[in-house]
């Protein structure tokens, strides 16, 4: 069964190519970007400005095929794609939590942007610690990579 | 421009109708569910079991139309849909972070499930506090509803 989605806007950032990008928002502290929403959705942004952080769901639009095993940037061993945040997933939906600075009409100014320039936006949700924050977690293979993500940049492996 | 996605599996839970459901995983502590992955994606689950929590992206398959303003369960005033987690969004993608208990072949046993029975699954990502946890947040209109979510259940407003 197929489900069809459409972009609700476009994400702009300083990252014009997949190489040399931060691999998560934590590695993109201070990086400014903006979202240009399609005007027909602007009313849906009402009251969003009260939230300091927002969850963006977007299309990994430069990934063309999925792989069941990927070697992510934070390791040199392959892992199942669902145990990674790599873009080459069966449904190529990316998730980033960014800082919302301000909204002017259909433009959202955002910070900590680890997203490629020109990325189609699928959804915005408010980030709510009560819903989205879990302490006491295990993070499997990523345990050894803790702290590395801030310095790591992407290369051409997912191009 | 249209983007087409396909289910990678199905989420099963005790919730057969939209009425009386918990409205977030924090209101569904201890609720057991399972995911049946399509067999062709099973290898992609390799190493996922090391993670205690997983992010599920799924289709709000019982929502048929979007609204720009919704009155969410936690308030009696309407808000822009993107400032809520309500299902009637332009792209009806839901997000829940659940506890992963175990994986047997293509079956994932999960806990804290606030998802309707029979929901099509779009993606699984590992929950990584270093990527997904933000302290020092503002949560706008939800500030006043803090703590209420655990007791609140859904009604028929989004049916």
Short mmCIF file of N, CA, C and O in Angstrom, two decimals, chain A residues 3-130:
data_model
loop_
_atom_site.label_atom_id
_atom_site.label_comp_id
_atom_site.label_asym_id
_atom_site.label_seq_id
_atom_site.Cartn_x
_atom_site.Cartn_y
_atom_site.Cartn_z
N UNK A 3 1.49 5.39 0.42
CA UNK A 3 1.01 6.61 1.06
C UNK A 3 1.72 7.78 0.40
O UNK A 3 2.93 7.75 0.21
N UNK A 4 0.96 8.79 0.06
CA UNK A 4 1.54 9.91 -0.67
C UNK A 4 1.62 11.13 0.22
O UNK A 4 0.64 11.49 0.88
N UNK A 5 2.79 11.74 0.28
CA UNK A 5 2.98 12.96 1.05
C UNK A 5 3.44 14.07 0.13
O UNK A 5 4.00 13.82 -0.94
N UNK A 6 3.22 15.30 0.58
CA UNK A 6 3.68 16.45 -0.19
C UNK A 6 4.47 17.37 0.72
O UNK A 6 4.20 17.46 1.92
N UNK A 7 5.43 18.10 0.16
CA UNK A 7 6.19 19.06 0.95
C UNK A 7 5.25 20.15 1.46
O UNK A 7 4.35 20.60 0.75
N UNK A 8 5.46 20.56 2.72
CA UNK A 8 4.72 21.70 3.26
C UNK A 8 5.59 22.96 3.23
O UNK A 8 5.14 24.04 3.56
N UNK A 9 6.85 22.80 2.85
CA UNK A 9 7.77 23.91 2.79
C UNK A 9 9.15 23.40 2.43
O UNK A 9 9.31 22.21 2.13
N UNK A 10 10.13 24.30 2.47
CA UNK A 10 11.50 23.94 2.11
C UNK A 10 12.45 24.45 3.20
O UNK A 10 12.25 25.53 3.75
N UNK A 11 13.46 23.63 3.51
CA UNK A 11 14.45 24.00 4.53
C UNK A 11 15.71 24.51 3.81
O UNK A 11 16.21 23.86 2.90
N UNK A 12 16.19 25.68 4.24
CA UNK A 12 17.41 26.25 3.67
C UNK A 12 18.51 26.28 4.73
O UNK A 12 18.23 26.57 5.91
N UNK A 13 19.71 25.97 4.31
CA UNK A 13 20.85 25.90 5.24
C UNK A 13 22.12 26.24 4.49
O UNK A 13 22.10 26.36 3.26
N UNK A 14 23.24 26.41 5.20
CA UNK A 14 24.50 26.68 4.49
C UNK A 14 25.07 25.44 3.79
O UNK A 14 26.08 25.55 3.11
N UNK A 15 24.44 24.27 3.94
CA UNK A 15 25.05 23.04 3.44
C UNK A 15 24.53 22.71 2.04
O UNK A 15 23.42 22.21 1.88
N UNK A 16 25.38 23.01 1.05
CA UNK A 16 24.95 22.83 -0.34
C UNK A 16 25.27 21.43 -0.87
O UNK A 16 24.75 21.01 -1.89
N UNK A 17 26.16 20.71 -0.18
CA UNK A 17 26.48 19.34 -0.60
C UNK A 17 26.47 18.44 0.62
O UNK A 17 26.59 18.90 1.76
N UNK A 18 26.37 17.13 0.38
CA UNK A 18 26.34 16.18 1.49
C UNK A 18 27.69 16.04 2.17
O UNK A 18 27.77 15.62 3.32
N UNK A 19 28.75 16.41 1.49
CA UNK A 19 30.07 16.26 2.10
C UNK A 19 30.37 17.42 3.03
O UNK A 19 30.12 18.56 2.72
N UNK A 20 30.92 17.09 4.20
CA UNK A 20 31.35 18.12 5.14
C UNK A 20 30.24 18.67 6.01
O UNK A 20 30.42 19.65 6.73
N UNK A 21 29.07 18.01 5.99
CA UNK A 21 27.96 18.46 6.83
C UNK A 21 28.09 17.93 8.25
O UNK A 21 28.65 16.86 8.46
N UNK A 22 27.53 18.65 9.22
CA UNK A 22 27.40 18.03 10.55
C UNK A 22 26.44 16.86 10.43
O UNK A 22 25.56 16.86 9.57
N UNK A 23 26.61 15.85 11.29
CA UNK A 23 25.77 14.67 11.12
C UNK A 23 24.58 14.65 12.07
O UNK A 23 23.71 13.81 11.96
N UNK A 24 24.51 15.58 12.98
CA UNK A 24 23.35 15.72 13.86
C UNK A 24 23.28 17.17 14.32
O UNK A 24 24.30 17.87 14.28
N UNK A 25 22.11 17.63 14.80
CA UNK A 25 22.02 19.01 15.30
C UNK A 25 23.05 19.33 16.39
O UNK A 25 23.54 20.45 16.48
N UNK A 26 23.41 18.34 17.21
CA UNK A 26 24.41 18.60 18.25
C UNK A 26 25.77 18.96 17.66
O UNK A 26 26.60 19.54 18.34
N UNK A 27 26.01 18.58 16.41
CA UNK A 27 27.25 18.97 15.74
C UNK A 27 27.07 20.23 14.91
O UNK A 27 27.98 20.62 14.18
N UNK A 28 25.93 20.85 15.02
CA UNK A 28 25.61 22.03 14.19
C UNK A 28 25.18 23.20 15.07
O UNK A 28 24.40 24.05 14.65
N UNK A 29 25.72 23.24 16.28
CA UNK A 29 25.34 24.31 17.22
C UNK A 29 25.65 25.67 16.60
O UNK A 29 26.77 25.91 16.14
N UNK A 30 24.67 26.53 16.56
CA UNK A 30 24.87 27.88 16.05
C UNK A 30 24.65 28.01 14.54
O UNK A 30 24.57 29.12 14.04
N UNK A 31 24.52 26.89 13.84
CA UNK A 31 24.30 26.97 12.39
C UNK A 31 22.88 27.46 12.12
O UNK A 31 21.90 26.87 12.58
N UNK A 32 22.78 28.55 11.38
CA UNK A 32 21.49 29.18 11.11
C UNK A 32 20.88 28.63 9.83
O UNK A 32 21.58 28.34 8.87
N UNK A 33 19.58 28.54 9.83
CA UNK A 33 18.88 28.15 8.61
C UNK A 33 17.49 28.76 8.65
O UNK A 33 17.13 29.48 9.59
N UNK A 34 16.75 28.48 7.61
CA UNK A 34 15.37 28.93 7.66
C UNK A 34 14.46 27.96 6.93
O UNK A 34 14.90 27.16 6.09
N UNK A 35 13.20 28.04 7.29
CA UNK A 35 12.17 27.25 6.63
C UNK A 35 11.25 28.22 5.92
O UNK A 35 10.82 29.21 6.52
N UNK A 36 10.99 27.95 4.66
CA UNK A 36 9.97 28.73 3.95
C UNK A 36 8.76 27.82 3.80
O UNK A 36 8.79 26.82 3.07
N UNK A 37 7.71 28.14 4.56
CA UNK A 37 6.49 27.33 4.51
C UNK A 37 5.67 27.72 3.29
O UNK A 37 5.65 28.89 2.89
N UNK A 38 4.94 26.79 2.74
CA UNK A 38 3.99 27.14 1.69
C UNK A 38 2.91 28.01 2.32
O UNK A 38 2.39 27.69 3.41
N UNK A 39 2.58 29.13 1.67
CA UNK A 39 1.66 30.09 2.29
C UNK A 39 0.35 29.46 2.78
O UNK A 39 -0.18 29.86 3.80
N UNK A 40 -0.13 28.43 2.11
CA UNK A 40 -1.42 27.87 2.52
C UNK A 40 -1.38 27.21 3.91
O UNK A 40 -2.43 26.93 4.49
N UNK A 41 -0.17 26.95 4.42
CA UNK A 41 -0.08 26.30 5.74
C UNK A 41 0.26 27.28 6.87
O UNK A 41 0.41 26.86 8.01
N UNK A 42 0.40 28.56 6.55
CA UNK A 42 0.90 29.52 7.53
C UNK A 42 0.04 29.57 8.80
O UNK A 42 0.56 29.63 9.92
N UNK A 43 -1.25 29.49 8.66
CA UNK A 43 -2.11 29.55 9.86
C UNK A 43 -1.84 28.39 10.81
O UNK A 43 -2.05 28.52 12.02
N UNK A 44 -1.38 27.30 10.29
CA UNK A 44 -1.05 26.14 11.13
C UNK A 44 0.13 26.38 12.05
O UNK A 44 0.40 25.59 12.95
N UNK A 45 0.86 27.49 11.82
CA UNK A 45 2.01 27.83 12.67
C UNK A 45 1.61 28.62 13.93
O UNK A 45 2.46 28.88 14.79
N UNK A 46 0.35 28.99 14.01
CA UNK A 46 -0.13 29.79 15.15
C UNK A 46 0.27 29.14 16.49
O UNK A 46 0.02 27.94 16.69
N UNK A 47 0.87 29.91 17.37
CA UNK A 47 1.27 29.47 18.72
C UNK A 47 2.55 28.64 18.73
O UNK A 47 3.01 28.22 19.80
N UNK A 48 3.12 28.36 17.57
CA UNK A 48 4.35 27.57 17.56
C UNK A 48 5.51 28.34 18.20
O UNK A 48 6.41 27.75 18.79
N UNK A 49 5.47 29.67 18.08
CA UNK A 49 6.60 30.48 18.55
C UNK A 49 6.82 30.36 20.06
O UNK A 49 7.90 30.70 20.54
N UNK A 50 5.84 29.86 20.78
CA UNK A 50 6.02 29.65 22.22
C UNK A 50 6.99 28.52 22.54
O UNK A 50 7.44 28.38 23.67
N UNK A 51 7.31 27.71 21.53
CA UNK A 51 8.19 26.56 21.77
C UNK A 51 9.63 26.90 21.36
O UNK A 51 9.87 27.45 20.29
N UNK A 52 10.57 26.55 22.21
CA UNK A 52 11.97 26.88 21.91
C UNK A 52 12.59 25.89 20.92
O UNK A 52 13.53 26.22 20.21
N UNK A 53 12.06 24.68 20.89
CA UNK A 53 12.63 23.64 20.02
C UNK A 53 11.50 22.97 19.23
O UNK A 53 10.41 22.75 19.76
N UNK A 54 11.79 22.64 17.98
CA UNK A 54 10.78 21.99 17.16
C UNK A 54 11.38 20.75 16.49
O UNK A 54 12.58 20.69 16.23
N UNK A 55 10.52 19.78 16.27
CA UNK A 55 10.92 18.55 15.59
C UNK A 55 10.60 18.71 14.11
O UNK A 55 9.46 19.02 13.76
N UNK A 56 11.60 18.55 13.26
CA UNK A 56 11.37 18.61 11.82
C UNK A 56 11.41 17.20 11.25
O UNK A 56 12.34 16.44 11.52
N UNK A 57 10.41 16.86 10.47
CA UNK A 57 10.44 15.64 9.67
C UNK A 57 10.58 16.08 8.22
O UNK A 57 9.86 16.97 7.77
N UNK A 58 11.52 15.50 7.53
CA UNK A 58 11.80 15.96 6.18
C UNK A 58 12.22 14.79 5.31
O UNK A 58 12.46 13.67 5.80
N UNK A 59 12.33 15.05 4.03
CA UNK A 59 12.72 14.02 3.09
C UNK A 59 14.24 14.05 2.89
O UNK A 59 14.82 15.12 2.64
N UNK A 60 14.88 12.90 3.02
CA UNK A 60 16.30 12.79 2.62
C UNK A 60 16.30 12.76 1.09
O UNK A 60 16.40 11.70 0.48
N UNK A 61 16.20 13.93 0.49
CA UNK A 61 15.89 13.97 -0.94
C UNK A 61 17.08 13.64 -1.84
O UNK A 61 16.91 13.49 -3.05
N UNK A 62 18.27 13.53 -1.25
CA UNK A 62 19.43 13.15 -2.07
C UNK A 62 19.77 11.66 -1.96
O UNK A 62 20.75 11.21 -2.53
N UNK A 63 18.96 10.93 -1.19
CA UNK A 63 19.16 9.48 -1.11
C UNK A 63 18.23 8.82 -2.11
O UNK A 63 17.04 9.11 -2.14
N UNK A 64 18.78 7.92 -2.88
CA UNK A 64 17.96 7.34 -3.94
C UNK A 64 17.62 5.88 -3.73
O UNK A 64 16.73 5.35 -4.36
N UNK A 65 18.37 5.22 -2.86
CA UNK A 65 18.08 3.81 -2.66
C UNK A 65 18.30 3.48 -1.20
O UNK A 65 19.09 4.13 -0.52
N UNK A 66 17.62 2.47 -0.70
CA UNK A 66 17.85 2.10 0.69
C UNK A 66 18.78 0.90 0.75
O UNK A 66 18.93 0.16 -0.22
N UNK A 67 19.42 0.78 1.91
CA UNK A 67 20.27 -0.38 2.17
C UNK A 67 19.87 -0.96 3.50
O UNK A 67 19.50 -0.22 4.41
N UNK A 68 19.95 -2.27 3.64
CA UNK A 68 19.60 -2.89 4.92
C UNK A 68 20.75 -2.77 5.91
O UNK A 68 20.54 -2.74 7.12
N UNK A 69 21.98 -2.70 5.41
CA UNK A 69 23.13 -2.51 6.28
C UNK A 69 23.86 -1.24 5.85
O UNK A 69 24.08 -1.02 4.65
N UNK A 70 24.22 -0.42 6.83
CA UNK A 70 25.00 0.77 6.51
C UNK A 70 26.14 0.90 7.53
O UNK A 70 26.01 0.48 8.68
N UNK A 71 27.22 1.50 7.10
CA UNK A 71 28.31 1.83 8.00
C UNK A 71 28.18 3.32 8.29
O UNK A 71 28.46 4.15 7.43
N UNK A 72 27.68 3.65 9.47
CA UNK A 72 27.38 5.06 9.76
C UNK A 72 28.66 5.86 10.02
O UNK A 72 29.75 5.30 10.18
N UNK A 73 28.51 7.16 10.06
CA UNK A 73 29.67 8.04 10.24
C UNK A 73 30.37 7.78 11.57
O UNK A 73 31.54 8.06 11.71
N UNK A 74 29.62 7.30 12.56
CA UNK A 74 30.20 7.17 13.89
C UNK A 74 30.81 5.79 14.16
O UNK A 74 31.12 5.47 15.29
N UNK A 75 30.94 4.97 13.14
CA UNK A 75 31.53 3.65 13.35
C UNK A 75 32.17 3.20 12.04
O UNK A 75 31.91 3.76 10.98
N UNK A 76 33.01 2.18 12.15
CA UNK A 76 33.57 1.63 10.91
C UNK A 76 33.05 0.22 10.64
O UNK A 76 33.58 -0.50 9.80
N UNK A 77 32.00 -0.15 11.37
CA UNK A 77 31.37 -1.46 11.14
C UNK A 77 29.93 -1.24 10.67
O UNK A 77 29.28 -0.28 11.09
N UNK A 78 29.43 -2.13 9.82
CA UNK A 78 28.05 -1.98 9.37
C UNK A 78 27.03 -2.35 10.46
O UNK A 78 27.28 -3.21 11.30
N UNK A 79 25.90 -1.67 10.45
CA UNK A 79 24.79 -1.96 11.36
C UNK A 79 23.50 -1.99 10.53
O UNK A 79 23.44 -1.40 9.46
N UNK A 80 22.49 -2.64 11.08
CA UNK A 80 21.19 -2.61 10.41
C UNK A 80 20.73 -1.15 10.30
O UNK A 80 20.93 -0.37 11.22
N UNK A 81 20.15 -0.81 9.16
CA UNK A 81 19.82 0.60 8.90
C UNK A 81 18.90 1.18 9.98
O UNK A 81 19.00 2.37 10.32
N UNK A 82 18.01 0.34 10.56
CA UNK A 82 17.08 0.85 11.58
C UNK A 82 17.77 1.08 12.93
O UNK A 82 17.18 1.68 13.82
N UNK A 83 19.01 0.59 13.06
CA UNK A 83 19.80 0.86 14.27
C UNK A 83 20.70 2.07 14.04
O UNK A 83 21.62 2.32 14.83
N UNK A 84 20.49 2.80 12.96
CA UNK A 84 21.27 3.99 12.64
C UNK A 84 20.32 5.13 12.26
O UNK A 84 19.13 4.91 12.08
N UNK A 85 20.92 6.31 12.09
CA UNK A 85 20.13 7.45 11.64
C UNK A 85 20.48 7.80 10.19
O UNK A 85 20.16 8.89 9.71
N UNK A 86 21.12 6.87 9.51
CA UNK A 86 21.56 7.10 8.13
C UNK A 86 20.37 7.37 7.20
O UNK A 86 19.26 6.91 7.45
N UNK A 87 20.61 8.14 6.13
CA UNK A 87 19.51 8.53 5.24
C UNK A 87 18.95 7.42 4.35
O UNK A 87 17.79 7.52 3.92
N UNK A 88 19.71 6.39 4.07
CA UNK A 88 19.27 5.42 3.07
C UNK A 88 18.32 4.37 3.65
O UNK A 88 18.62 3.18 3.65
N UNK A 89 17.15 4.84 4.09
CA UNK A 89 16.16 4.01 4.75
C UNK A 89 15.06 3.66 3.74
O UNK A 89 14.89 4.37 2.74
N UNK A 90 14.29 2.60 3.99
CA UNK A 90 13.18 2.29 3.07
C UNK A 90 12.28 3.50 2.82
O UNK A 90 11.96 3.82 1.68
N UNK A 91 11.83 4.18 3.90
CA UNK A 91 11.13 5.46 3.72
C UNK A 91 12.10 6.55 4.18
O UNK A 91 12.46 6.61 5.36
N UNK A 92 12.51 7.39 3.26
CA UNK A 92 13.65 8.28 3.54
C UNK A 92 13.23 9.54 4.29
O UNK A 92 13.33 10.65 3.77
N UNK A 93 12.76 9.33 5.51
CA UNK A 93 12.31 10.44 6.35
C UNK A 93 13.39 10.75 7.36
O UNK A 93 13.85 9.87 8.08
N UNK A 94 13.81 12.01 7.39
CA UNK A 94 14.79 12.46 8.36
C UNK A 94 14.11 13.16 9.52
O UNK A 94 13.00 13.68 9.38
N UNK A 95 14.77 13.16 10.66
CA UNK A 95 14.24 13.80 11.87
C UNK A 95 15.35 14.62 12.51
O UNK A 95 16.43 14.09 12.78
N UNK A 96 15.11 15.89 12.72
CA UNK A 96 16.06 16.73 13.47
C UNK A 96 15.27 17.61 14.42
O UNK A 96 14.19 18.09 14.09
N UNK A 97 15.85 17.81 15.59
CA UNK A 97 15.27 18.75 16.55
C UNK A 97 16.12 20.01 16.50
O UNK A 97 17.33 19.95 16.73
N UNK A 98 15.52 21.11 16.12
CA UNK A 98 16.27 22.37 15.98
C UNK A 98 15.66 23.42 16.90
O UNK A 98 14.56 23.26 17.43
N UNK A 99 16.42 24.49 17.06
CA UNK A 99 15.98 25.60 17.90
C UNK A 99 15.17 26.57 17.04
O UNK A 99 15.60 26.91 15.93
N UNK A 100 14.04 26.98 17.53
CA UNK A 100 13.21 27.94 16.79
C UNK A 100 13.50 29.33 17.33
O UNK A 100 13.32 29.61 18.51
N UNK A 101 13.97 30.20 16.45
CA UNK A 101 14.31 31.55 16.90
C UNK A 101 13.14 32.52 16.74
O UNK A 101 12.81 33.26 17.64
N UNK A 102 12.54 32.53 15.57
CA UNK A 102 11.43 33.44 15.34
C UNK A 102 10.66 33.02 14.10
O UNK A 102 11.14 32.23 13.28
N UNK A 103 9.45 33.54 14.01
CA UNK A 103 8.60 33.28 12.84
C UNK A 103 8.13 34.62 12.30
O UNK A 103 7.63 35.46 13.06
N UNK A 104 8.34 34.85 11.01
CA UNK A 104 7.78 36.04 10.33
C UNK A 104 6.97 35.54 9.16
O UNK A 104 7.52 35.04 8.19
N UNK A 105 5.67 35.69 9.26
CA UNK A 105 4.77 35.17 8.23
C UNK A 105 5.08 33.70 7.95
O UNK A 105 4.97 32.89 8.85
N UNK A 106 5.53 33.41 6.73
CA UNK A 106 5.77 32.00 6.39
C UNK A 106 7.24 31.60 6.51
O UNK A 106 7.64 30.54 6.02
N UNK A 107 8.05 32.44 7.16
CA UNK A 107 9.48 32.14 7.33
C UNK A 107 9.77 31.80 8.79
O UNK A 107 9.45 32.58 9.69
N UNK A 108 10.38 30.65 9.01
CA UNK A 108 10.83 30.28 10.35
C UNK A 108 12.34 30.35 10.39
O UNK A 108 13.01 29.72 9.57
N UNK A 109 12.87 31.12 11.32
CA UNK A 109 14.32 31.18 11.50
C UNK A 109 14.70 30.13 12.53
O UNK A 109 14.14 30.09 13.63
N UNK A 110 15.63 29.26 12.14
CA UNK A 110 15.99 28.12 13.00
C UNK A 110 17.50 28.06 13.21
O UNK A 110 18.28 28.63 12.43
N UNK A 111 17.91 27.36 14.26
CA UNK A 111 19.33 27.26 14.61
C UNK A 111 19.66 25.81 14.94
O UNK A 111 18.78 25.06 15.34
N UNK A 112 20.93 25.47 14.82
CA UNK A 112 21.42 24.09 15.02
C UNK A 112 20.93 23.19 13.88
O UNK A 112 20.45 22.08 14.11
N UNK A 113 21.10 23.67 12.69
CA UNK A 113 20.54 23.02 11.50
C UNK A 113 21.58 22.07 10.88
O UNK A 113 22.63 22.51 10.44
N UNK A 114 21.25 20.80 10.85
CA UNK A 114 22.15 19.78 10.27
C UNK A 114 21.54 19.23 8.98
O UNK A 114 21.72 18.05 8.67
N UNK A 115 20.83 20.06 8.27
CA UNK A 115 20.00 19.60 7.15
C UNK A 115 20.50 20.23 5.85
O UNK A 115 20.91 21.39 5.84
N UNK A 116 20.45 19.46 4.79
CA UNK A 116 20.92 19.92 3.49
C UNK A 116 20.04 21.05 2.94
O UNK A 116 18.82 21.02 3.10
N UNK A 117 20.66 22.02 2.30
CA UNK A 117 19.94 23.12 1.67
C UNK A 117 18.94 22.59 0.64
O UNK A 117 19.26 21.73 -0.17
N UNK A 118 17.73 23.13 0.67
CA UNK A 118 16.73 22.74 -0.32
C UNK A 118 15.91 21.51 0.04
O UNK A 118 15.17 20.99 -0.79
N UNK A 119 16.02 21.07 1.28
CA UNK A 119 15.33 19.84 1.71
C UNK A 119 13.81 20.06 1.83
O UNK A 119 13.37 21.01 2.47
N UNK A 120 13.02 19.17 1.25
CA UNK A 120 11.56 19.27 1.39
C UNK A 120 11.11 18.92 2.81
O UNK A 120 11.47 17.87 3.34
N UNK A 121 10.34 19.81 3.40
CA UNK A 121 9.83 19.62 4.77
C UNK A 121 8.50 18.88 4.73
O UNK A 121 7.61 19.22 3.94
N UNK A 122 8.35 17.88 5.61
CA UNK A 122 7.11 17.11 5.66
C UNK A 122 6.23 17.47 6.85
O UNK A 122 5.00 17.42 6.77
N UNK A 123 6.85 17.79 7.98
CA UNK A 123 6.04 18.09 9.16
C UNK A 123 6.88 18.88 10.17
O UNK A 123 8.11 18.77 10.18
N UNK A 124 6.18 19.65 10.98
CA UNK A 124 6.77 20.31 12.14
C UNK A 124 5.93 19.90 13.34
O UNK A 124 4.69 19.95 13.29
N UNK A 125 6.60 19.48 14.41
CA UNK A 125 5.91 19.18 15.67
C UNK A 125 6.63 19.93 16.78
O UNK A 125 7.86 20.07 16.73
N UNK A 126 5.91 20.38 17.78
CA UNK A 126 6.60 21.00 18.92
C UNK A 126 7.38 19.93 19.69
O UNK A 126 6.90 18.81 19.85
N UNK A 127 8.58 20.31 20.13
CA UNK A 127 9.36 19.41 20.99
C UNK A 127 8.90 19.61 22.43
O UNK A 127 8.93 20.73 22.94
N UNK A 128 8.46 18.53 23.05
CA UNK A 128 7.91 18.59 24.40
C UNK A 128 8.66 17.59 25.26
O UNK A 128 8.49 16.38 25.11
N UNK A 129 9.54 18.08 26.16
CA UNK A 129 10.34 17.15 26.96
C UNK A 129 9.50 16.07 27.63
O UNK A 129 9.91 14.91 27.69
N UNK A 130 8.32 16.43 28.10
CA UNK A 130 7.48 15.44 28.78
C UNK A 130 7.10 14.26 27.86
O UNK A 130 6.87 13.15 28.32
#
